[in-house]
Amino acid sequence: MLLLAVDTATPAVTVALHDGEAVLAESGQVDARRHGELLIPSVDRVLAEAGLKLDAVTGIVVGVGPGPYTGLRVGLVTASTFAAVLGVPVHGLCTLDGLAYAAGTAGIEGPFTVATDARRKEVYWARYEDPRTRVGEPAVDRPAEIAEQVAGLPAVGQGALLYPEVFPDARAPEHQSAAALASLAAERLAAGAEFLPPTPLYLRRPDAQVPKNYKVVTPQ
């Protein structure tokens, strides 16, 4: 088994290789405006570090969000393209689940909250009983609206750091890690668990939309 994991649902452009037992190489850069520029060089870098070629990959793991439209799409399109070219499966995982798994490796057992920055003064968030068990579905809300639901819980993710009045016990990790995502995928594959399809989990409409009531000009 050789899994290539990518996630661009957050400001982190993160890539990792996992052989089913351990992470072989990983890369992570935080730049919310350069997902498209950074992802492929990151893939090349982790392959070179591991001394492997892309055709050795037997499966693709991708974070499906939630996340902002443009950045999230970069990772999903890249993952699906690699899978099609290589003829291997692509396994989708919730990005928040990857952060929760990473929280477990950092010593947080649960319960806790994962919150990432959704912009517009909102967060993408979910509660977890432990690093592998999410409570309910991911959501997007203003922090003040969920204060009672997350009160008293430690929280991880950039969204928690941005709103200390709601998440006073914010902890690492701040950003997504493809290494954690790949490790979680390897566990689920070994257990025969199901994965999400490689389609974006937006939770809301994209910022850029077609203007309403625009004038259509047709040729005479």
Short mmCIF file of C-alpha atoms in Angstrom, two decimals:
data_model
loop_
_atom_site.label_atom_id
_atom_site.label_comp_id
_atom_site.label_asym_id
_atom_site.label_seq_id
_atom_site.Cartn_x
_atom_site.Cartn_y
_atom_site.Cartn_z
CA MET A 1 0.00 0.00 0.00
CA LEU A 2 1.19 3.49 -0.80
CA LEU A 3 -1.25 6.32 -0.11
CA LEU A 4 -0.78 9.86 -1.41
CA ALA A 5 -2.79 12.26 0.76
CA VAL A 6 -3.56 15.89 -0.12
CA ASP A 7 -5.70 18.57 1.49
CA THR A 8 -6.25 22.18 0.43
CA ALA A 9 -9.50 22.89 2.31
CA THR A 10 -7.74 25.23 4.76
CA PRO A 11 -4.91 27.77 4.33
CA ALA A 12 -2.49 24.84 4.62
CA VAL A 13 -1.36 23.12 1.41
CA THR A 14 -0.43 19.74 2.81
CA VAL A 15 0.75 16.48 1.21
CA ALA A 16 1.94 13.16 2.65
CA LEU A 17 2.90 9.62 1.66
CA HIS A 18 1.88 6.67 3.82
CA ASP A 19 2.80 3.01 3.27
CA GLY A 20 0.03 1.58 5.43
CA GLU A 21 2.25 1.40 8.47
CA ALA A 22 3.82 4.84 8.79
CA VAL A 23 4.23 8.24 7.14
CA LEU A 24 7.16 8.17 4.71
CA ALA A 25 7.29 11.88 3.87
CA GLU A 26 5.16 14.98 4.33
CA SER A 27 5.01 18.63 3.34
CA GLY A 28 2.95 21.51 4.68
CA GLN A 29 2.88 25.18 3.70
CA VAL A 30 0.40 27.80 4.89
CA ASP A 31 -0.63 30.21 2.14
CA ALA A 32 -4.35 30.67 1.53
CA ARG A 33 -3.82 32.34 -1.86
CA ARG A 34 -1.42 29.92 -3.55
CA HIS A 35 -2.96 26.48 -3.33
CA GLY A 36 -2.73 26.00 -7.10
CA GLU A 37 0.92 27.03 -7.22
CA LEU A 38 2.09 25.01 -4.24
CA LEU A 39 0.30 21.68 -4.46
CA ILE A 40 2.07 19.93 -7.36
CA PRO A 41 5.58 21.00 -6.23
CA SER A 42 4.66 19.66 -2.78
CA VAL A 43 3.69 16.31 -4.29
CA ASP A 44 6.98 16.21 -6.19
CA ARG A 45 8.86 17.03 -3.00
CA VAL A 46 7.37 14.26 -0.87
CA LEU A 47 7.86 11.69 -3.63
CA ALA A 48 11.51 12.73 -3.98
CA GLU A 49 12.04 12.60 -0.22
CA ALA A 50 10.63 9.08 -0.11
CA GLY A 51 12.64 8.04 -3.18
CA LEU A 52 9.50 6.99 -5.04
CA LYS A 53 7.72 7.74 -8.30
CA LEU A 54 4.08 8.71 -8.67
CA ASP A 55 3.27 5.41 -10.39
CA ALA A 56 4.06 3.58 -7.12
CA VAL A 57 0.97 5.12 -5.49
CA THR A 58 -1.88 2.65 -4.92
CA GLY A 59 -4.50 5.06 -3.56
CA ILE A 60 -5.26 8.76 -3.20
CA VAL A 61 -6.61 10.32 -0.01
CA VAL A 62 -8.15 13.78 -0.17
CA GLY A 63 -9.71 16.15 2.32
CA VAL A 64 -13.17 17.06 1.02
CA GLY A 65 -13.68 20.02 3.33
CA PRO A 66 -15.58 21.85 4.55
CA GLY A 67 -13.59 24.71 3.15
CA PRO A 68 -13.73 27.81 0.93
CA TYR A 69 -14.60 27.10 -2.69
CA THR A 70 -11.43 27.92 -4.61
CA GLY A 71 -8.81 26.35 -2.36
CA LEU A 72 -10.84 23.22 -1.71
CA ARG A 73 -11.39 22.63 -5.41
CA VAL A 74 -7.64 22.60 -6.13
CA GLY A 75 -7.02 19.55 -3.96
CA LEU A 76 -10.10 17.67 -5.12
CA VAL A 77 -9.41 18.17 -8.83
CA THR A 78 -5.77 17.20 -8.38
CA ALA A 79 -6.66 14.08 -6.40
CA SER A 80 -9.28 12.96 -8.92
CA THR A 81 -6.87 13.58 -11.82
CA PHE A 82 -4.10 11.55 -10.20
CA ALA A 83 -6.54 8.72 -9.47
CA ALA A 84 -7.79 8.67 -13.05
CA VAL A 85 -4.29 8.72 -14.56
CA LEU A 86 -2.96 6.03 -12.23
CA GLY A 87 -6.11 3.91 -12.24
CA VAL A 88 -6.29 3.85 -8.43
CA PRO A 89 -9.12 4.63 -5.99
CA VAL A 90 -9.57 8.03 -4.39
CA HIS A 91 -10.74 8.13 -0.77
CA GLY A 92 -12.46 11.23 0.58
CA LEU A 93 -12.25 12.22 4.24
CA CYS A 94 -13.72 15.17 6.10
CA THR A 95 -10.97 17.73 6.69
CA LEU A 96 -12.17 18.27 10.25
CA ASP A 97 -11.72 14.53 10.89
CA GLY A 98 -8.07 14.87 9.90
CA LEU A 99 -7.57 17.68 12.38
CA ALA A 100 -9.31 15.65 15.08
CA TYR A 101 -7.01 12.70 14.43
CA ALA A 102 -3.99 15.02 14.63
CA ALA A 103 -5.34 16.34 17.94
CA GLY A 104 -5.21 12.80 19.26
CA THR A 105 -1.55 12.45 18.36
CA ALA A 106 -0.98 15.73 20.22
CA GLY A 107 -2.44 14.20 23.38
CA ILE A 108 -6.05 15.41 23.28
CA GLU A 109 -8.36 12.51 24.07
CA GLY A 110 -11.78 14.18 24.06
CA PRO A 111 -14.38 15.37 24.04
CA PHE A 112 -13.28 18.43 22.08
CA THR A 113 -14.17 20.72 19.18
CA VAL A 114 -12.50 21.27 15.82
CA ALA A 115 -12.99 24.69 14.23
CA THR A 116 -11.47 26.07 11.03
CA ASP A 117 -11.74 29.54 9.53
CA ALA A 118 -14.76 29.83 7.22
CA ARG A 119 -14.23 33.58 6.60
CA ARG A 120 -17.21 35.95 6.80
CA LYS A 121 -16.67 35.87 10.60
CA GLU A 122 -17.78 32.22 10.66
CA VAL A 123 -16.20 28.87 11.44
CA TYR A 124 -16.54 25.37 10.05
CA TRP A 125 -16.83 23.16 13.10
CA ALA A 126 -17.77 19.83 14.61
CA ARG A 127 -17.67 18.20 18.03
CA TYR A 128 -15.76 14.98 18.72
CA GLU A 129 -16.09 12.38 21.46
CA ASP A 130 -12.51 11.30 20.75
CA PRO A 131 -10.00 11.74 17.89
CA ARG A 132 -11.80 9.15 15.74
CA THR A 133 -15.45 9.80 16.60
CA ARG A 134 -17.32 12.85 15.33
CA VAL A 135 -20.64 13.86 16.89
CA GLY A 136 -23.06 14.81 14.11
CA GLU A 137 -22.28 16.50 10.82
CA PRO A 138 -19.90 19.43 10.19
CA ALA A 139 -21.55 22.85 10.22
CA VAL A 140 -20.79 26.49 9.48
CA ASP A 141 -21.85 29.14 12.00
CA ARG A 142 -20.86 32.38 13.64
CA PRO A 143 -18.86 31.54 16.77
CA ALA A 144 -21.25 33.37 19.10
CA GLU A 145 -24.11 31.18 17.84
CA ILE A 146 -22.43 27.97 18.99
CA ALA A 147 -20.91 29.24 22.25
CA GLU A 148 -23.21 27.14 24.44
CA GLN A 149 -22.59 23.98 22.41
CA VAL A 150 -18.80 24.18 22.71
CA ALA A 151 -18.57 25.67 26.20
CA GLY A 152 -16.04 23.98 28.44
CA LEU A 153 -14.43 21.98 25.64
CA PRO A 154 -10.87 22.32 24.37
CA ALA A 155 -10.71 23.21 20.69
CA VAL A 156 -8.21 22.82 17.87
CA GLY A 157 -7.87 24.51 14.50
CA GLN A 158 -7.32 28.03 13.25
CA GLY A 159 -10.96 28.93 13.80
CA ALA A 160 -10.59 28.32 17.52
CA LEU A 161 -7.55 30.60 17.71
CA LEU A 162 -9.37 33.38 15.89
CA TYR A 163 -12.22 33.55 18.42
CA PRO A 164 -10.76 33.11 21.93
CA GLU A 165 -13.90 34.56 23.51
CA VAL A 166 -15.78 31.44 22.36
CA PHE A 167 -12.86 28.98 22.38
CA PRO A 168 -10.79 30.00 25.44
CA ASP A 169 -9.04 26.61 25.55
CA ALA A 170 -7.63 26.62 22.01
CA ARG A 171 -4.80 24.15 21.41
CA ALA A 172 -2.58 22.79 18.66
CA PRO A 173 -2.82 21.70 15.92
CA GLU A 174 -3.76 24.93 14.17
CA HIS A 175 -3.61 23.67 10.59
CA GLN A 176 -4.50 20.52 8.72
CA SER A 177 -1.90 17.77 8.28
CA ALA A 178 -2.00 15.37 5.35
CA ALA A 179 0.12 13.02 7.46
CA ALA A 180 -2.72 12.75 9.96
CA LEU A 181 -5.26 12.42 7.15
CA ALA A 182 -3.23 9.60 5.56
CA SER A 183 -2.82 7.80 8.90
CA LEU A 184 -6.56 7.99 9.51
CA ALA A 185 -7.24 6.67 6.00
CA ALA A 186 -4.82 3.77 6.51
CA GLU A 187 -6.66 2.81 9.71
CA ARG A 188 -10.04 2.97 7.98
CA LEU A 189 -8.84 0.96 5.00
CA ALA A 190 -7.52 -1.74 7.31
CA ALA A 191 -10.88 -1.83 9.07
CA GLY A 192 -12.85 -1.94 5.82
CA ALA A 193 -14.59 1.35 6.58
CA GLU A 194 -16.36 3.45 3.98
CA PHE A 195 -15.04 6.76 2.65
CA LEU A 196 -16.67 9.90 1.30
CA PRO A 197 -16.77 10.52 -2.44
CA PRO A 198 -14.18 13.05 -3.71
CA THR A 199 -16.73 15.83 -3.98
CA PRO A 200 -16.55 19.18 -2.17
CA LEU A 201 -18.23 19.71 1.17
CA TYR A 202 -18.92 23.45 0.93
CA LEU A 203 -21.82 23.85 3.43
CA ARG A 204 -22.70 27.14 1.76
CA ARG A 205 -22.74 28.78 -1.66
CA PRO A 206 -19.42 30.09 -3.07
CA ASP A 207 -18.53 33.77 -2.65
CA ALA A 208 -18.44 34.36 -6.41
CA GLN A 209 -21.89 34.08 -7.98
CA VAL A 210 -23.56 35.08 -11.22
CA PRO A 211 -25.16 38.53 -10.76
CA LYS A 212 -28.92 38.57 -10.61
CA ASN A 213 -30.99 40.39 -13.24
CA TYR A 214 -28.02 40.88 -15.55
CA LYS A 215 -28.77 41.95 -19.11
CA VAL A 216 -28.44 39.24 -21.75
CA VAL A 217 -27.16 40.51 -25.08
CA THR A 218 -28.06 38.38 -28.09
CA PRO A 219 -26.77 38.85 -31.65
CA GLN A 220 -29.10 40.67 -34.03
#
